[in-house]
Amino acid sequence: MFLALREMKHAKLRYVLIGFIMVLLIWLVLFVSGLANGLSSDNASSIQNMNTNYLVLQQDSDNRLTRSTISDNNLQDVRQYTEEGKATPLGVQMTTITKSGATKKLDITFFAIDVNSMLAPTISEGKMINQRTAHEIVADRSIQLEGFKLGDEIEDLASGETFKIVGFTEGQSFSHTPVVYMNFNGWSTISHQQTPNQEIFNTIALNISANQAKQIEKNLPNVDVISKDQALQGIPGYKEEQGSLIMMIAFLFVISAFVLAVFFYVMTIQKMNQFGVLKAIGAKSTYLARTIIFQVLFITIVSLLISISLTIGVSFILPDSMPFNLSTSLVFGCSILFLVVSMIGALLSLYRVSKIDAIEAIGRAV
Amino acid sequence: MEDLLLLEQISKVYGDGDTSVKVLDDVSLQVKAGEFVAVVGPSGSGKSTFLSITGALLSPTSGRMMIGGKEIHKLSPKKMNQLRLEKIGFIFQSSNLIPYLTVQDQLLLIPELSGMHHTNAKKRAHNLLDRLGLMHRKNHYPESLSGGERQRVAIARAWMNNPDIILADEPTASLDSERGRAVVQMLADEVKLHQKAAIMVTHDKRMLDLCDRIVYIEDGILSEKKKK
Ligand SMILES: Nc1ncnc2c1ncn2[C@@H]1O[C@H](COP(=O)(O)OP(=O)(O)OP(=O)(O)O)[C@@H](O)[C@H]1O
Ligand SMILES: [Mg+2]
């Protein structure tokens, strides 16, 4: 890369400036991506971490768990199509609680589960609730920040029932509220059952193959089977939040492509005469194209390395309450995408270079 | 002696239909090794076009053309590229050096382009620079060279690939007559010393005594006056 390196060395300032813009753009992309990722788990980690791949919802519930009602009969029907233990009911109830005796309110979401099923959360502190208790719960760790401790009593303001915290779990949120796990005994005390001898809940979590999912969808007319991803989209606020962030990221990628495209296009136009000379003395178009590709990749890779270090550096000084989560795969994905985008930006210049005629060089006064 | 360069009934028509202009009309020329040919003629007479065709930069509309016994008018653009790299050295009107390469790198670019990283490239470059009195300038960029120095670098570059044919389009246009003459003298010496063929387009009548032959182009017709 005889020409590429020597040119960049000679025109340092220009290339440093474009590199600087790229660093800022990539930094912003990584930061917003980390934020989107963090917000997504802050919003919906309970569903993301749930050991399930499909969910059964009442028909026409718009993928919203809270909007769906599923009965015991539905459960029996669904279980005909799944293996033992691969279909388990889940109750979801968003509500407001207080610490018993206090007035400060906190929004939480109750998840009612069969405590022996695949939905049982991992306990990080205390113990799991058992099948029989009606007034014990396991809560997401994040409510500790609100002053709740092991052994505290909470009061559900909607039903007036009180529950004792016997354990804590981690990474369990739903629509930005901490999730509180209870068993179905607890569930029947807080939900307003119209039919006392038939249990009502919101959804059935499944762990099945795509084929089985299709079967259930086909054979049971009054339920929908949705994927975990669809369920995430159905969480109140999730789609809107992620949508706007993802749009920002997409725009940043497009802007990067254009910035690179314009920069290299202008550079190429400026160098038309030079390229003509190079061709006249025998340079092939592919050689000139390789020079440009090398420069684009060089700038992108250097900018990526700088931005990634900057982002990681900044993530250390961010406050804990800031939902920022940058995974290796996310950084890797962004980097690959940036390389692709930068190559797209270079296309215009490559096209111009392929059209350069050696004849440009001869008989021109300048 | 063998003809290094042979042009037979070359015609060049620019454009098509109503707007077509015949710039070269049945031009023939033979140049032997060791000959230095000057091309003169009024502006717009087709000198640059003629030189471009000779240098495989432009394909003729009709006619036959051989360099070193090889037919070239039928070659693909890619082959023409290769041919330029190996057989032809160009010196342009303004020296047309690459602004971001030092004098030494201008020369080393040629072996780089041909993909042959011969170990003696540097030695050859230094030899040439030495011969043209540019050794003390080898790490300078073109912007800090005088016009004459630049033109000498361009000559060194044209010689770098040891071409059979050297083509120069008004190499002295940007130089004063004294420096211009020195540059042309160098070309003439090289042609004699290494038995090359050279064609130079020039407006400058004072250079003609350094050339072996002088051909005139007027309205696309080429004619040659025998010297003396
Ligand atoms: N690409 C082109 N398309 C159409 N006409 C052209 C093209 N290039 C050159 N011409 C015409 O061909 C004629 C010869 O041009 P050429 O550049 O060969 O002249 P020249 O003898 O080198 O002139 P000068 O001494 O001014 O450099 C001119 O009339 C010019 O307008
Ligand atoms: Mg001309």
XYZ file of C-alpha atoms and ligand atoms in Angstrom:
626
model
C 0.000 0.000 0.000
C 2.717 2.277 -1.215
C 0.467 5.139 -2.297
C -2.222 4.878 0.392
C 0.101 5.245 3.361
C 2.287 7.917 1.810
C -0.729 9.992 0.864
C -2.249 9.774 4.335
C 1.094 10.715 5.819
C 1.349 13.710 3.540
C -2.227 14.914 4.071
C -2.282 14.097 7.787
C -4.610 16.892 8.795
C -7.391 15.905 6.407
C -7.299 12.294 7.378
C -7.077 13.096 11.068
C -10.139 15.333 10.735
C -12.236 12.733 8.967
C -10.988 10.153 11.454
C -12.105 12.451 14.277
C -15.607 12.728 12.823
C -15.730 8.962 12.470
C -14.595 8.512 16.065
C -17.411 10.755 17.269
C -20.008 9.022 15.123
C -18.943 5.539 16.137
C -18.729 6.605 19.758
C -22.278 7.895 19.603
C -23.481 4.727 17.920
C -21.843 2.533 20.534
C -23.163 4.688 23.327
C -26.733 4.740 22.062
C -26.531 1.006 21.319
C -25.345 0.333 24.835
C -28.138 2.505 26.134
C -30.755 0.772 23.989
C -29.455 -2.564 25.152
C -29.406 -1.451 28.772
C -32.868 0.063 28.588
C -34.163 -3.057 26.938
C -33.023 -5.234 29.826
C -34.009 -2.593 32.354
C -37.432 -2.723 30.771
C -37.969 -6.367 30.099
C -35.233 -8.546 31.524
C -37.790 -10.879 33.107
C -39.074 -11.924 29.680
C -35.595 -11.886 28.121
C -34.216 -14.179 30.819
C -37.288 -16.366 31.004
C -36.718 -20.011 30.180
C -39.255 -20.125 27.382
C -39.418 -19.633 23.626
C -43.126 -19.348 22.887
C -46.079 -17.932 24.802
C -49.763 -18.676 24.457
C -52.053 -15.671 24.537
C -55.764 -15.253 24.261
C -56.762 -14.474 20.722
C -56.476 -10.796 19.680
C -54.492 -9.635 22.692
C -52.060 -7.610 20.539
C -49.113 -9.579 21.900
C -49.746 -8.007 25.308
C -49.425 -10.422 28.195
C -51.448 -8.127 30.461
C -54.314 -8.017 27.984
C -54.744 -11.753 27.671
C -56.811 -14.093 29.842
C -56.152 -17.797 29.764
C -58.142 -20.370 31.671
C -57.300 -23.751 33.102
C -59.217 -25.319 30.211
C -56.929 -23.614 27.717
C -53.964 -24.953 29.637
C -55.261 -28.507 29.451
C -55.807 -28.084 25.699
C -52.323 -26.732 25.110
C -50.740 -29.479 27.184
C -52.082 -32.077 24.766
C -49.580 -30.813 22.228
C -46.514 -30.459 24.410
C -44.302 -32.759 26.379
C -44.615 -33.057 30.137
C -43.444 -29.894 31.911
C -42.995 -27.826 28.738
C -46.138 -25.749 29.203
C -46.665 -23.815 32.386
C -49.090 -21.030 33.342
C -48.023 -17.492 34.140
C -50.021 -14.726 35.784
C -48.955 -11.136 35.209
C -50.348 -8.286 37.275
C -48.933 -4.760 37.311
C -49.720 -3.053 40.572
C -48.550 -0.633 43.226
C -47.216 -1.653 46.632
C -46.033 -0.039 49.812
C -43.869 -1.346 52.587
C -46.300 -2.362 55.335
C -46.854 0.634 57.573
C -45.179 3.083 55.194
C -46.771 5.373 52.641
C -44.110 5.493 49.912
C -45.482 3.754 46.837
C -43.659 1.578 44.345
C -44.838 0.132 41.030
C -44.084 -3.543 40.634
C -45.304 -6.478 38.571
C -46.503 -9.714 40.131
C -45.557 -12.876 38.280
C -47.553 -15.888 39.456
C -45.832 -19.151 38.631
C -45.819 -22.811 39.451
C -42.744 -22.751 41.710
C -41.547 -26.160 40.504
C -41.784 -25.239 36.808
C -39.185 -23.988 34.389
C -40.201 -20.405 35.173
C -38.821 -20.514 38.730
C -36.210 -17.718 39.039
C -32.712 -18.285 40.376
C -32.462 -17.137 43.968
C -29.547 -14.874 44.804
C -30.416 -14.290 48.441
C -32.836 -15.926 50.883
C -34.927 -18.884 49.725
C -37.472 -19.817 47.094
C -41.158 -19.796 48.010
C -42.843 -23.167 48.291
C -46.016 -24.509 46.684
C -48.312 -24.084 49.680
C -47.623 -20.650 51.122
C -50.044 -17.900 50.212
C -48.266 -14.913 51.672
C -44.613 -15.258 50.717
C -42.892 -13.797 47.701
C -39.500 -13.545 45.964
C -38.651 -10.091 44.615
C -36.174 -8.620 42.156
C -33.066 -7.260 43.842
C -33.647 -3.772 42.515
C -36.307 -3.097 45.160
C -33.533 -3.143 47.733
C -32.635 0.291 46.341
C -36.098 1.391 47.512
C -35.311 0.193 51.009
C -36.867 -3.275 51.029
C -35.028 -6.013 52.933
C -35.360 -9.750 53.410
C -38.252 -10.383 55.818
C -40.037 -7.085 55.067
C -43.772 -7.130 54.480
C -45.234 -5.507 51.409
C -48.815 -4.487 50.867
C -50.547 -4.715 47.502
C -52.630 -1.531 47.311
C -55.102 -2.959 44.805
C -56.160 -5.972 46.884
C -54.933 -4.952 50.338
C -53.145 -8.288 50.751
C -49.728 -8.399 52.434
C -46.786 -10.593 51.564
C -43.442 -11.350 53.147
C -40.193 -11.133 51.149
C -38.391 -14.453 51.645
C -35.914 -14.247 48.801
C -34.322 -12.066 46.162
C -33.642 -12.802 42.520
C -31.769 -10.853 39.837
C -32.390 -9.458 36.345
C -36.162 -9.551 36.620
C -37.994 -6.492 35.370
C -41.155 -5.953 33.397
C -42.015 -2.630 31.789
C -39.316 -0.966 33.904
C -40.809 -2.257 37.167
C -39.265 -4.898 39.411
C -40.897 -8.317 39.186
C -42.231 -9.989 42.344
C -42.723 -13.753 42.096
C -45.578 -15.519 43.920
C -47.271 -18.904 43.672
C -50.844 -19.468 42.562
C -52.118 -19.442 46.131
C -50.923 -15.869 46.409
C -52.312 -15.179 42.931
C -55.831 -16.205 43.873
C -55.812 -13.798 46.819
C -54.973 -10.779 44.642
C -56.821 -11.565 41.413
C -60.527 -11.035 41.213
C -61.725 -14.472 40.248
C -65.202 -14.505 38.777
C -65.294 -18.281 38.564
C -63.968 -19.535 41.869
C -63.373 -23.132 40.817
C -61.491 -22.264 37.659
C -58.090 -20.621 37.771
C -57.490 -17.678 35.468
C -54.067 -16.402 34.445
C -52.582 -14.417 31.547
C -50.425 -16.670 29.488
C -48.820 -20.063 29.136
C -45.061 -20.211 28.807
C -43.890 -22.917 26.438
C -40.612 -24.581 25.708
C -41.344 -26.259 22.403
C -40.291 -26.552 18.790
C -41.496 -24.225 16.053
C -43.460 -27.110 14.628
C -45.339 -27.709 17.854
C -46.067 -23.980 18.050
C -47.643 -24.106 14.593
C -49.710 -27.118 15.610
C -51.126 -25.387 18.658
C -51.854 -22.242 16.720
C -53.671 -24.273 14.087
C -55.655 -26.591 16.319
C -56.718 -24.241 19.096
C -58.835 -21.474 17.569
C -59.205 -19.170 20.537
C -55.499 -18.718 21.395
C -52.461 -17.215 19.659
C -48.956 -18.596 19.989
C -46.354 -15.827 19.886
C -42.571 -15.929 20.085
C -40.650 -14.506 23.003
C -39.538 -11.644 20.784
C -43.120 -10.731 19.952
C -43.939 -10.841 23.630
C -41.115 -8.357 24.270
C -42.551 -6.009 21.661
C -45.879 -6.283 23.455
C -44.557 -5.019 26.787
C -45.969 -1.526 27.408
C -43.448 1.078 26.204
C -40.895 -1.442 24.947
C -41.487 -1.021 21.235
C -41.605 2.777 21.408
C -38.450 3.055 23.497
C -36.405 0.647 21.409
C -37.896 1.947 18.178
C -36.725 5.504 18.676
C -33.253 4.461 19.796
C -32.860 2.054 16.927
C -33.943 4.773 14.542
C -31.218 7.022 15.945
C -28.646 4.293 15.469
C -29.804 3.641 11.930
C -29.539 7.342 11.144
C -26.030 7.482 12.558
C -24.997 4.623 10.314
C -26.488 6.352 7.288
C -24.782 9.621 8.253
C -21.452 7.826 8.623
C -21.820 6.278 5.199
C -22.562 9.673 3.703
C -19.774 11.485 5.519
C -17.261 8.926 4.314
C -18.745 8.882 0.838
C -18.590 12.668 0.498
C -15.089 12.911 1.934
C -13.616 10.273 -0.328
C -15.583 11.480 -3.311
C -14.237 15.008 -2.931
C -10.734 13.645 -2.438
C -11.100 11.489 -5.526
C -12.389 14.349 -7.646
C -9.451 16.466 -6.514
C -7.072 13.720 -7.517
C -8.581 12.990 -10.927
C -5.610 14.419 -12.767
C -3.203 12.515 -10.552
C -5.072 9.287 -11.125
C -4.876 10.003 -14.842
C -1.102 10.340 -14.573
C -0.884 7.150 -12.543
C -2.879 5.303 -15.156
C -0.802 6.760 -17.957
C 2.357 5.430 -16.381
C 0.744 2.028 -16.081
C -1.245 1.792 -12.823
C -4.231 -0.509 -13.096
C -7.697 0.578 -11.957
C -7.668 -2.253 -9.445
C -4.480 -0.865 -7.955
C -6.048 2.568 -7.504
C -9.233 0.989 -6.133
C -7.209 -1.007 -3.620
C -5.524 2.199 -2.512
C -8.888 3.812 -1.744
C -10.284 0.698 -0.060
C -7.188 0.488 2.080
C -7.544 4.107 3.160
C -11.239 3.722 3.988
C -10.653 0.555 5.985
C -7.651 2.064 7.703
C -9.596 5.120 8.863
C -12.605 3.046 9.912
C -10.592 0.500 11.857
C -8.489 3.091 13.659
C -11.636 5.106 14.486
C -13.359 1.952 15.698
C -10.498 1.083 18.022
C -10.415 4.588 19.478
C -14.205 4.765 19.881
C -14.461 1.352 21.479
C -11.814 2.290 24.043
C -13.563 5.601 24.686
C -16.933 3.901 25.141
C -15.545 1.288 27.492
C -13.764 4.031 29.404
C -16.928 6.075 29.752
C -18.977 3.043 30.810
C -16.796 2.810 33.916
C -17.597 6.333 35.073
C -21.337 6.080 34.388
C -23.495 5.904 37.516
C -24.893 2.429 38.343
C -28.476 3.595 37.972
C -27.818 4.402 34.297
C -29.043 1.479 32.221
C -25.977 1.000 30.032
C -25.055 -2.430 28.833
C -22.495 -2.998 26.092
C -21.878 -6.626 25.297
C -18.949 -7.957 23.279
C -21.306 -9.210 20.607
C -22.900 -5.772 20.337
C -19.501 -4.071 19.907
C -18.507 -6.729 17.427
C -21.760 -6.388 15.485
C -21.479 -2.595 15.353
C -17.885 -2.833 14.153
C -18.742 -5.219 11.346
C -21.664 -3.030 10.342
C -19.417 0.031 10.329
C -16.909 -1.654 8.079
C -19.696 -2.591 5.680
C -21.142 0.922 5.799
C -17.731 2.492 5.151
C -17.241 0.266 2.128
C -20.635 1.366 0.835
C -19.464 4.942 1.329
C -16.385 4.211 -0.762
C -18.375 2.809 -3.686
C -18.961 6.184 -5.325
C -15.238 6.932 -5.344
C -14.429 3.474 -6.645
C -16.885 4.037 -9.451
C -15.195 7.317 -10.404
C -11.780 5.721 -10.285
C -12.874 2.896 -12.561
C -13.947 5.512 -15.102
C -10.698 7.463 -15.095
C -9.021 7.632 -18.449
C -5.269 7.748 -18.758
C -5.748 10.275 -21.525
C -6.589 12.871 -18.851
C -2.890 13.139 -18.174
C -1.634 14.146 -21.559
C -1.917 17.478 -23.319
C -3.371 19.222 -20.281
C -1.780 22.426 -19.221
C -2.333 21.813 -15.525
C 18.051 -1.347 -38.209
C 14.741 -2.533 -36.769
C 11.895 -0.084 -36.318
C 11.098 0.300 -32.633
C 7.911 2.087 -33.481
C 5.779 1.683 -36.563
C 2.587 3.594 -37.359
C 0.745 2.777 -40.566
C -2.135 4.841 -41.881
C -3.403 5.835 -38.507
C -6.620 7.856 -38.483
C -8.432 9.275 -35.529
C -11.966 10.599 -35.603
C -13.447 12.258 -32.548
C -17.185 12.137 -31.976
C -19.651 10.559 -34.384
C -22.228 11.465 -36.989
C -22.599 15.172 -37.761
C -20.196 16.357 -35.110
C -17.300 14.078 -35.990
C -13.869 15.635 -36.474
C -11.062 13.873 -38.237
C -8.002 14.858 -36.215
C -5.497 12.475 -37.775
C -5.721 11.463 -41.413
C -3.708 8.462 -42.616
C -0.626 9.209 -40.599
C 2.390 6.939 -41.015
C 5.695 7.069 -39.210
C 8.613 4.771 -38.458
C 11.091 5.385 -35.711
C 14.278 3.397 -35.300
C 16.246 2.777 -32.161
C 18.521 5.695 -31.429
C 16.264 8.224 -33.146
C 14.944 11.342 -31.517
C 11.912 12.717 -33.377
C 10.403 16.146 -32.854
C 6.741 16.776 -33.659
C 5.765 20.352 -34.401
C 2.643 22.014 -35.687
C 0.100 24.687 -34.876
C -2.176 24.477 -31.912
C -5.084 22.119 -32.394
C -3.384 20.276 -35.234
C -3.497 16.943 -33.472
C -0.053 16.640 -31.892
C -1.271 15.530 -28.482
C -3.713 13.143 -30.098
C -0.892 11.680 -32.145
C 1.276 11.255 -29.073
C -1.563 9.679 -27.096
C -2.092 7.075 -29.774
C 1.622 6.378 -29.984
C 1.698 5.961 -26.226
C -1.202 3.497 -26.168
C -3.309 5.954 -24.200
C -5.834 6.278 -26.976
C -6.832 3.770 -29.614
C -6.859 4.902 -33.238
C -10.058 4.782 -35.294
C -8.202 2.903 -38.001
C -4.653 1.934 -38.887
C -1.930 -0.373 -37.730
C 0.590 0.176 -35.022
C 3.526 -1.804 -33.689
C 5.874 -1.307 -30.793
C 9.003 -3.423 -30.713
C 7.536 -5.693 -33.414
C 4.298 -6.270 -31.489
C 0.917 -5.218 -32.834
C -0.797 -3.061 -30.279
C -3.796 -1.448 -31.928
C -5.935 -4.457 -31.082
C -4.963 -4.851 -27.438
C -7.480 -4.701 -24.577
C -7.257 -1.683 -22.244
C -5.689 -3.891 -19.597
C -2.960 -5.090 -21.939
C -2.376 -1.500 -23.014
C -1.846 -0.597 -19.375
C 0.758 -3.315 -19.045
C 2.416 -2.189 -22.238
C 2.647 1.394 -21.006
C 4.159 0.191 -17.784
C 6.818 -1.906 -19.476
C 7.657 -0.288 -22.780
C 6.785 3.383 -22.656
C 8.050 6.271 -20.610
C 5.969 9.432 -20.503
C 7.056 12.960 -19.836
C 4.093 15.266 -19.639
C 3.723 18.914 -20.441
C 3.754 19.885 -16.813
C 5.805 17.376 -14.951
C 2.743 15.772 -13.303
C 4.526 14.333 -10.339
C 2.491 12.840 -7.514
C 2.407 15.588 -4.841
C 2.639 13.297 -1.841
C 5.647 11.283 -2.957
C 9.240 12.286 -2.380
C 11.538 12.433 -5.380
C 12.876 8.996 -4.582
C 9.378 7.530 -4.130
C 8.263 8.972 -7.485
C 10.763 6.617 -9.065
C 10.115 3.667 -6.761
C 6.424 3.873 -7.642
C 7.157 2.419 -11.071
C 8.517 -0.970 -9.869
C 5.733 -0.948 -7.223
C 3.092 -0.628 -9.947
C 4.578 -3.428 -12.011
C 4.377 -5.615 -8.913
C 8.036 -6.502 -9.191
C 9.783 -5.591 -6.005
C 13.260 -5.965 -7.358
C 15.913 -5.384 -4.836
C 17.878 -3.250 -7.236
C 15.036 -0.782 -7.782
C 16.462 1.557 -5.199
C 19.903 1.294 -6.707
C 18.533 2.075 -10.131
C 16.585 5.035 -8.775
C 19.688 6.405 -7.112
C 21.673 5.936 -10.281
C 19.143 7.902 -12.279
C 18.887 10.647 -9.690
C 22.632 10.871 -9.629
C 22.825 11.172 -13.402
C 20.236 13.929 -13.428
C 21.894 15.752 -10.532
C 19.006 15.243 -8.102
C 20.602 13.133 -5.411
C 20.576 15.968 -2.879
C 16.829 16.342 -3.497
C 15.812 12.720 -3.089
C 13.763 13.235 0.065
C 12.036 16.412 -1.092
C 8.412 16.685 -2.179
C 7.608 18.128 -5.625
C 6.203 21.317 -4.066
C 9.677 22.309 -2.905
C 11.372 21.692 -6.256
C 11.971 24.197 -9.029
C 10.256 23.695 -12.380
C 13.427 22.367 -13.963
C 14.072 19.979 -11.114
C 10.529 18.671 -11.383
C 10.899 18.100 -15.090
C 14.133 16.244 -14.443
C 12.368 14.048 -11.880
C 9.699 13.356 -14.488
C 12.428 12.329 -16.916
C 14.003 10.070 -14.316
C 10.584 8.529 -13.712
C 10.103 7.941 -17.425
C 13.456 6.155 -17.530
C 12.837 4.110 -14.437
C 11.190 1.172 -16.189
C 13.882 1.213 -18.881
C 11.312 1.767 -21.649
C 11.928 1.230 -25.354
C 10.135 4.405 -26.235
C 10.074 7.783 -24.555
C 7.207 10.159 -25.311
C 7.284 13.767 -24.253
C 4.493 16.309 -24.684
C 5.981 19.793 -24.568
C 8.407 18.897 -21.784
C 9.937 22.349 -21.885
C 6.745 24.381 -21.829
C 7.118 25.420 -18.216
C 10.846 26.047 -18.336
C 13.031 28.929 -19.455
C 14.951 28.233 -22.622
C 18.239 27.468 -20.915
C 16.763 24.880 -18.569
C 14.495 23.623 -21.321
C 17.488 23.010 -23.529
C 19.307 21.152 -20.775
C 16.292 18.885 -20.319
C 16.026 18.139 -24.032
C 19.766 17.568 -24.187
C 19.402 14.917 -21.486
C 16.688 13.210 -23.489
C 18.828 13.241 -26.610
C 21.801 11.818 -24.735
C 19.725 9.012 -23.262
C 18.340 8.089 -26.652
C 21.835 7.871 -28.114
C 23.361 6.116 -25.131
C 20.784 3.349 -24.737
C 19.446 3.109 -28.272
C 15.877 4.093 -27.468
C 13.309 5.829 -29.585
C 11.911 9.165 -28.487
C 9.161 11.400 -29.764
C 8.811 14.918 -28.448
C 6.015 17.359 -29.166
C 7.313 20.886 -28.947
C 6.498 24.461 -29.828
C 10.009 25.608 -29.227
C 11.945 25.948 -32.477
C 15.220 26.369 -30.614
C 15.167 22.747 -29.490
C 14.918 21.299 -32.961
C 18.659 21.128 -33.588
C 18.949 18.553 -30.816
C 16.587 16.181 -32.617
C 17.401 13.779 -35.427
C 14.164 14.191 -37.353
C 11.407 16.773 -37.424
C 7.862 15.936 -38.480
C 5.107 18.487 -39.035
C 1.446 17.948 -38.372
C -1.036 20.276 -39.938
C -4.766 19.616 -40.202
C -4.157 16.001 -39.336
C -1.659 15.441 -42.140
C 1.868 14.465 -41.211
C 4.831 15.489 -43.319
C 8.538 15.221 -42.738
C 11.241 17.622 -43.850
C 14.609 15.974 -44.259
C 17.150 17.713 -42.089
C 19.766 19.624 -44.067
N -11.798 14.156 -26.707
C -11.957 14.950 -27.804
N -13.161 15.014 -28.397
C -13.340 15.796 -29.487
N -12.376 16.533 -30.043
C -11.144 16.499 -29.477
C -10.874 15.712 -28.319
N -9.586 15.885 -27.994
C -9.070 16.735 -28.895
N -9.999 17.113 -29.792
C -9.794 18.008 -30.934
O -8.787 17.477 -31.733
C -7.965 18.499 -32.246
C -6.509 18.189 -31.952
O -6.296 18.229 -30.556
P -4.854 18.033 -29.944
O -4.979 18.116 -28.476
O -4.268 16.791 -30.504
O -4.104 19.304 -30.510
P -2.620 19.764 -30.247
O -1.953 19.745 -31.575
O -2.013 18.980 -29.161
O -2.826 21.254 -29.795
P -1.947 22.103 -28.760
O -0.709 22.466 -29.454
O -2.806 23.268 -28.499
O -1.742 21.262 -27.546
C -8.440 19.780 -31.618
O -9.218 20.479 -32.575
C -9.303 19.350 -30.481
O -10.376 20.237 -30.309
Mg -1.367 19.413 -27.078
